[in-house]
Coordinates of C-alpha atoms in Angstrom, one line a residue:
X28 CA 26.5 65.4 27.5
X29 CA 30.2 64.6 27.3
X30 CA 30.9 67.8 25.3
X31 CA 28.9 69.9 27.7
X32 CA 30.9 68.6 30.7
X33 CA 34.2 69.4 29.0
X34 CA 32.9 72.8 28.1
X35 CA 32.0 73.5 31.8
X36 CA 35.4 72.2 33.0
X37 CA 37.2 74.5 30.5
X38 CA 35.2 77.5 31.7
X39 CA 36.0 76.8 35.4
X40 CA 39.7 76.5 34.6
X41 CA 39.7 79.8 32.8
X42 CA 38.1 81.6 35.7
X43 CA 40.6 80.0 38.1
X44 CA 43.4 81.1 35.9
X45 CA 42.1 84.7 35.8
X46 CA 41.7 84.8 39.6
X47 CA 45.2 83.4 40.1
X48 CA 46.7 86.0 37.8
X49 CA 44.8 88.8 39.7
X50 CA 46.1 87.4 43.1
X51 CA 49.7 87.3 41.8
X52 CA 49.4 90.9 40.6
X53 CA 48.2 92.0 44.0
X54 CA 51.0 90.1 45.8
X55 CA 53.6 91.5 43.4
X56 CA 52.3 95.0 44.0
X57 CA 52.4 94.4 47.8
X58 CA 56.0 93.1 47.6
X59 CA 57.0 96.1 45.5
X60 CA 55.4 98.5 48.0
X61 CA 57.0 96.7 50.9
X62 CA 60.4 97.1 49.4
X63 CA 59.9 100.7 48.6
X64 CA 60.9 103.6 50.9
X65 CA 59.5 102.9 54.4
X66 CA 59.2 99.2 53.7
X67 CA 60.8 96.2 55.2
X68 CA 64.4 96.9 54.2
X69 CA 64.3 100.4 55.6
X70 CA 62.7 99.2 58.8
X71 CA 65.4 96.6 59.1
X72 CA 68.1 99.2 58.6
X73 CA 66.4 101.5 61.1
X74 CA 66.3 98.7 63.7
X75 CA 70.0 97.9 63.3
X76 CA 70.9 101.6 63.3
X77 CA 69.0 102.5 66.4
X78 CA 70.1 99.4 68.2
X79 CA 73.8 100.3 67.5
X80 CA 73.4 103.9 68.6
X81 CA 71.4 103.0 71.7
X82 CA 74.2 100.5 72.7
X83 CA 76.8 103.2 72.3
X84 CA 74.8 105.6 74.4
X85 CA 74.4 103.0 77.2
X86 CA 78.1 102.2 77.2
X87 CA 79.0 105.9 77.4
X88 CA 76.5 106.5 80.2
X89 CA 78.1 103.8 82.3
X90 CA 81.7 104.9 81.5
X91 CA 80.9 108.6 82.1
X92 CA 79.3 107.7 85.4
X93 CA 82.5 105.8 86.4
X94 CA 84.6 108.8 85.5
X95 CA 82.3 111.1 87.5
X96 CA 82.9 108.9 90.5
X97 CA 86.7 109.2 90.0
X98 CA 86.3 112.9 89.6
X99 CA 84.2 113.2 92.7
X100 CA 86.4 111.0 94.9
X101 CA 89.7 112.3 93.6
X102 CA 90.7 108.7 92.8
X103 CA 92.0 108.0 89.3
X104 CA 91.5 111.5 87.8
X105 CA 94.5 110.9 85.6
X106 CA 92.6 108.0 83.9
X107 CA 89.8 110.2 82.6
X108 CA 89.2 109.6 78.9
X109 CA 85.7 111.1 78.4
X110 CA 85.0 114.2 80.6
X111 CA 85.9 117.5 78.9
X112 CA 87.2 115.7 75.8
X113 CA 86.0 115.4 72.1
X114 CA 86.6 112.1 70.4
X115 CA 85.8 111.2 66.8
X116 CA 86.4 108.6 64.1
X117 CA 88.8 105.8 65.0
X118 CA 89.4 107.3 68.4
X119 CA 85.9 106.2 69.4
X120 CA 87.0 102.6 69.2
X121 CA 89.4 103.2 72.1
X122 CA 86.3 104.0 74.2
X123 CA 83.8 101.6 72.5
X124 CA 85.7 98.7 70.8
X125 CA 82.5 97.6 68.9
X126 CA 81.9 101.0 67.4
X127 CA 81.4 100.7 63.6
X128 CA 83.6 103.4 62.2
X129 CA 82.7 103.0 58.5
X130 CA 79.0 103.3 59.2
X131 CA 78.9 105.9 62.0
X132 CA 82.4 107.5 62.2
X133 CA 81.5 110.6 60.2
X134 CA 78.0 111.3 61.5
X135 CA 78.5 111.0 65.3
X136 CA 81.2 111.9 67.8
X137 CA 81.7 111.9 71.6
X138 CA 81.8 115.2 73.4
X139 CA 82.2 115.3 77.2
X140 CA 81.2 111.6 77.3
X141 CA 78.0 112.2 75.3
X142 CA 77.2 110.9 71.8
X143 CA 76.4 114.0 69.6
X144 CA 76.3 114.7 65.9
X145 CA 79.7 114.5 64.1
X146 CA 81.3 116.9 61.7
X147 CA 80.3 114.8 58.8
X148 CA 76.6 114.7 59.8
X149 CA 75.5 116.3 56.5
X150 CA 76.7 113.2 54.7
X151 CA 74.1 111.1 56.5
X152 CA 71.0 110.1 54.6
X153 CA 67.6 111.7 55.3
X154 CA 66.5 108.6 57.0
X155 CA 69.6 108.5 59.2
X156 CA 69.1 112.1 60.2
X157 CA 65.5 111.2 61.1
X158 CA 66.6 108.2 63.2
X159 CA 69.3 110.3 65.0
X160 CA 66.7 112.9 65.9
X161 CA 64.4 110.1 67.2
X162 CA 67.3 109.0 69.4
X163 CA 67.8 112.5 70.8
X164 CA 71.3 112.8 69.2
X165 CA 71.9 116.6 68.9
X166 CA 74.7 118.8 67.8
X167 CA 75.7 119.3 71.5
X168 CA 75.5 123.0 71.1
X169 CA 73.3 123.4 74.2
X170 CA 76.3 122.2 76.2
X171 CA 78.3 125.2 75.1
X172 CA 75.6 127.8 75.8
X173 CA 75.8 130.0 78.8
X174 CA 78.6 130.8 81.3
X175 CA 80.5 127.9 82.8
X176 CA 80.9 127.8 86.6
X177 CA 84.6 127.2 86.1
X178 CA 85.0 130.6 84.5
X179 CA 83.4 132.6 87.3
X180 CA 83.7 130.6 90.6
X181 CA 86.2 131.8 93.2
X182 CA 87.4 129.9 96.2
X183 CA 85.0 130.5 99.1
X184 CA 82.0 131.3 96.8
X185 CA 78.6 129.8 97.6
X186 CA 76.9 127.5 95.1
X187 CA 73.3 126.3 95.1
X188 CA 73.8 122.7 94.0
X189 CA 71.5 119.8 94.7
X190 CA 72.4 116.2 94.0
X191 CA 71.6 112.8 95.6
X192 CA 74.1 110.0 95.3
X193 CA 73.1 106.4 95.0
X194 CA 70.4 106.8 97.7
X195 CA 69.0 109.5 99.9
X196 CA 69.2 107.2 103.0
X197 CA 71.6 104.5 104.1
X198 CA 71.6 102.2 107.1
X199 CA 75.1 101.7 108.6
X200 CA 75.9 98.1 108.8
X201 CA 79.1 98.1 110.9
X202 CA 77.3 98.9 114.1
X203 CA 79.3 99.5 117.2
X204 CA 82.3 101.4 116.0
X205 CA 80.5 103.9 113.7
X206 CA 77.1 105.3 114.1
X207 CA 75.1 108.6 113.9
X208 CA 74.8 110.5 117.2
X209 CA 72.2 113.2 117.6
X210 CA 70.9 114.8 120.8
X211 CA 72.1 111.8 122.8
X212 CA 70.3 109.4 120.5
X213 CA 72.2 106.6 118.7
X214 CA 71.0 105.8 115.1
X215 CA 72.4 103.8 112.2
X216 CA 70.3 105.6 109.6
X217 CA 72.0 108.4 107.7
X218 CA 70.1 110.5 105.3
X219 CA 70.4 113.2 102.7
X220 CA 70.2 116.9 103.6
X221 CA 69.5 119.8 101.3
X222 CA 72.6 121.9 101.8
X223 CA 74.4 124.9 100.4
X224 CA 77.9 124.4 99.0
X225 CA 81.1 126.5 98.7
X226 CA 83.9 126.5 96.2
X227 CA 86.9 124.6 97.7
X228 CA 89.0 124.6 94.5
X229 CA 88.9 125.8 90.9
X230 CA 91.7 124.5 88.8
X231 CA 90.4 125.9 85.5
X232 CA 89.1 122.5 84.4
X233 CA 87.0 121.4 87.3
X234 CA 85.3 123.0 90.3
X235 CA 85.5 121.2 93.7
X236 CA 82.7 122.0 96.2
X237 CA 82.5 121.4 99.9
X238 CA 79.3 121.5 102.0
X239 CA 78.9 125.0 103.5
X240 CA 78.3 123.4 106.9
X241 CA 79.0 120.0 108.4
X242 CA 76.3 117.4 108.1
X243 CA 75.3 114.7 110.6
X244 CA 77.3 113.7 113.7
X245 CA 79.2 110.5 113.2
X246 CA 80.8 108.5 116.0
X247 CA 84.1 106.7 115.4
X248 CA 85.7 104.5 118.0
X249 CA 88.6 102.2 118.6
X250 CA 90.8 100.1 116.2
X251 CA 88.1 99.9 113.5
X252 CA 87.4 103.6 113.7
X253 CA 91.0 104.2 112.9
X254 CA 91.5 101.5 110.3
X255 CA 88.1 101.6 108.5
X256 CA 86.7 105.0 109.6
X257 CA 88.0 107.4 106.9
X258 CA 87.1 105.1 104.1
X259 CA 83.6 104.6 105.6
X260 CA 83.1 108.4 105.9
X261 CA 84.0 108.7 102.2
X262 CA 81.6 105.9 101.4
X263 CA 78.8 107.6 103.3
X264 CA 79.4 110.9 101.4
X265 CA 79.5 109.0 98.1
X266 CA 76.3 107.1 98.6
X267 CA 74.3 110.1 99.9
X268 CA 75.9 113.0 98.1
X269 CA 77.8 111.5 95.2
X270 CA 81.2 112.6 96.5
X271 CA 83.7 112.0 99.3
X272 CA 84.5 113.5 102.7
X273 CA 87.0 116.4 103.2
X274 CA 90.6 115.4 103.8
X275 CA 93.5 117.0 105.6
X276 CA 95.3 117.6 102.2
X277 CA 92.3 119.6 101.1
X278 CA 92.4 121.8 104.2
X279 CA 96.2 122.3 104.1
X280 CA 96.0 123.3 100.4
X281 CA 93.2 125.8 100.7
X282 CA 94.7 127.4 103.8
X283 CA 98.2 127.5 102.3
X284 CA 99.7 125.6 105.3
X285 CA 102.7 123.2 105.3
X286 CA 102.3 121.8 108.8
X287 CA 105.2 120.5 110.9
X288 CA 104.5 117.5 113.1
X289 CA 103.5 118.7 116.6
X290 CA 104.1 116.6 119.7
X291 CA 102.4 116.7 123.0
X292 CA 105.5 115.2 124.6
X293 CA 109.1 116.1 123.7
X294 CA 110.1 112.5 124.1
X295 CA 108.2 111.4 121.0
X296 CA 110.2 109.7 118.3
X297 CA 109.4 109.7 114.5
X298 CA 106.9 107.1 113.4
X299 CA 106.6 105.0 110.3
X300 CA 104.1 102.2 110.0
X301 CA 102.2 99.8 107.7
X302 CA 99.0 101.6 106.8
X303 CA 95.5 100.5 105.7
X304 CA 93.9 97.1 106.1
X305 CA 97.3 95.4 106.5
X306 CA 97.5 97.2 109.9
X307 CA 94.2 95.6 110.9
X308 CA 95.6 92.2 110.0
X309 CA 98.7 92.8 112.0
X310 CA 96.8 93.9 115.1
X311 CA 94.2 91.2 114.7
X312 CA 96.9 88.5 114.5
X313 CA 98.5 89.9 117.7
X314 CA 101.8 90.4 115.8
X315 CA 101.9 94.1 116.7
X316 CA 104.9 94.7 119.1
X317 CA 105.5 98.4 119.6
X318 CA 109.1 97.9 120.6
X319 CA 110.1 96.0 117.5
X320 CA 107.9 98.2 115.4
X321 CA 109.8 101.3 116.6
X322 CA 113.2 99.7 116.0
X323 CA 112.4 98.5 112.5
X324 CA 110.7 101.4 110.7
X325 CA 112.3 100.2 107.4
X326 CA 109.7 97.4 107.3
X327 CA 106.8 99.8 107.0
X328 CA 105.5 102.5 104.7
X329 CA 105.5 106.0 106.2
X330 CA 102.4 107.3 107.8
X331 CA 101.9 111.0 108.4
X332 CA 102.8 112.1 111.9
X333 CA 100.2 113.9 114.0
X334 CA 100.2 117.7 114.0
X335 CA 98.1 120.6 115.2
X336 CA 97.7 124.2 114.1
X337 CA 95.5 127.1 114.9
X338 CA 93.5 129.4 112.6
X339 CA 95.7 132.3 113.7
X340 CA 98.6 130.7 111.7
X341 CA 96.7 130.8 108.4
X342 CA 97.6 134.4 107.6
X343 CA 98.3 133.7 103.9
X344 CA 94.6 133.4 102.9
X345 CA 91.6 135.7 103.2
X346 CA 89.1 135.6 106.0
X347 CA 86.5 134.3 103.5
X348 CA 88.6 131.2 102.9
X349 CA 89.3 130.8 106.7
X350 CA 85.6 131.1 107.3
X351 CA 84.9 128.2 105.0
X352 CA 87.1 125.9 107.1
X353 CA 86.8 127.2 110.7
X354 CA 83.9 128.2 112.9
X355 CA 81.7 125.4 111.6
X356 CA 81.8 123.2 114.7
X357 CA 83.8 120.0 114.8
X358 CA 84.0 117.7 111.7
X359 CA 86.0 114.7 110.7
X360 CA 88.6 114.7 108.0
X361 CA 89.1 111.4 106.1
X362 CA 92.8 111.3 107.0
X363 CA 94.8 109.4 109.6
X364 CA 98.1 109.9 111.4
X365 CA 100.1 108.4 114.2
X366 CA 102.4 109.3 117.1
X367 CA 104.6 107.5 119.6
X368 CA 104.8 108.4 123.3
X369 CA 108.2 107.0 124.1
X370 CA 107.9 107.5 127.9
X371 CA 104.7 105.5 127.9
X372 CA 106.0 102.9 125.5
X373 CA 103.0 103.0 123.2
X374 CA 101.9 104.4 119.9
X375 CA 98.6 106.2 119.2
X376 CA 96.6 106.0 116.0
X377 CA 94.5 109.1 115.1
X378 CA 92.0 110.5 112.7
X379 CA 92.2 114.3 111.9
X380 CA 89.4 116.6 112.5
X381 CA 88.7 120.4 112.4
X382 CA 87.4 122.2 115.5
X383 CA 86.1 125.8 115.6
X384 CA 89.6 127.5 115.5
X385 CA 92.1 124.7 114.8
X386 CA 93.1 121.6 112.9
X387 CA 93.6 118.7 115.4
X388 CA 93.3 114.9 115.7
X389 CA 91.5 112.4 117.9
X390 CA 93.2 109.3 119.2
X391 CA 91.1 106.3 118.6
X392 CA 93.4 103.4 119.3
X393 CA 96.6 102.8 121.3
X394 CA 99.2 100.1 120.6
X395 CA 98.7 98.7 124.1
X396 CA 95.0 97.9 123.3
X397 CA 93.3 100.9 124.9
X398 CA 90.6 102.5 122.8
X399 CA 88.9 105.9 122.6
X400 CA 86.0 107.4 120.7
X401 CA 84.5 110.7 119.6
X402 CA 81.8 112.1 117.3
X403 CA 82.1 114.9 114.8
X404 CA 80.3 116.0 111.6
X405 CA 81.1 115.4 107.9
X406 CA 82.0 117.8 105.1
X407 CA 81.0 116.2 101.8
X408 CA 83.1 117.2 98.8
X409 CA 82.0 116.9 95.1
X410 CA 83.8 117.8 91.9
X411 CA 82.0 119.3 88.9
X412 CA 83.3 119.2 85.3
X413 CA 83.8 122.3 83.1
X414 CA 80.5 121.8 81.2
X415 CA 78.4 122.8 84.2
X416 CA 76.8 126.1 83.4
X417 CA 75.4 129.0 85.5
X418 CA 71.7 129.8 85.2
X419 CA 70.7 133.1 83.7
X420 CA 69.1 134.2 87.0
X421 CA 71.8 133.7 89.5
X422 CA 73.6 135.5 92.3
X423 CA 77.3 136.3 92.3
X424 CA 78.3 133.6 94.8
X425 CA 79.5 136.1 97.5
X426 CA 77.0 134.9 100.1
X427 CA 74.5 132.1 101.0
X428 CA 71.8 134.6 100.0
X429 CA 73.3 135.2 96.6
X430 CA 74.8 131.8 95.5
X431 CA 75.8 130.7 92.0
X432 CA 72.7 128.9 90.7
X433 CA 73.4 126.1 88.2
X434 CA 71.4 125.0 85.2

């Protein structure tokens, strides 16, 4: 019996050994397969690769949006680092400090703020090429196909362009001194309108558009209307249309006018003043004394003096350009000015606007505390970069019926 028991034990041990060996072989094979192409190592590399590239794309999306805002508002255009530029290799680290030059410097580059395939793309592995394709990274050639708007657009041309800013409707918060006024009804809700645009400026690198007609009717009144109004008009245009409001400098430039201050009263003296929110602080703190203000202009930065001119004086430009500015009803310009009526002993603070046949200004606040108000339209302005292309089926921009149509 003892020998039989040992014999059975030995038999069981042998079977267990064989099973163990088989299991080990299977596990080894599984590990080998896992580490082969498409296995865990490649999946790990893919994960890191795609994570890095997505991060770079997200950073560029934010930075390019910031530059588009600067371009649209005309603030900080000299700081643009992405739009209309090609950046590769070490240069990318100036835009994205965490960019891994050794790993990706040859296979990707930045063109017009977008990550595209680099000149050394062919050096990438087959898997890297596959991953780049998964991420939508292209050669960027589609951005160069077609005719650019900047190459064909002339000042005064019509452009069919639709864009909504941050929102299609905003509710004005500063109620009282700024609001929408339509058919005798006061409203604080300002919404997007599908409008036609015209070419205000083409400098060969960008095209600046202005709405073909004024939009909304916005009331500005009093001290706040003067101090905060122009910035708020720009903010409305930015939030709803992604741009800014037209300014007196835009109008003077496109009309070829160098205006001379015009006075209602011959006894007006030259004015300089502290401008912006500081003025509001001065007025609010009741430190505003017009007599001392007039006698000590060296204490203040210069503010443009009020002026007025008619369409009939704009003889240096074509009727088409004049038609873009005049004959559209009244609309605000996001620009301020001031005048002093010496005989009355007070200064007036004004916001420029355009009427049907002239450039003028509305007095909103007087240094003696009196206030006034008025309502006019807005003229949104947007700026497009040189990579904007014209669609194959498009007009020639000469009328609202035949506008340039964009891709």
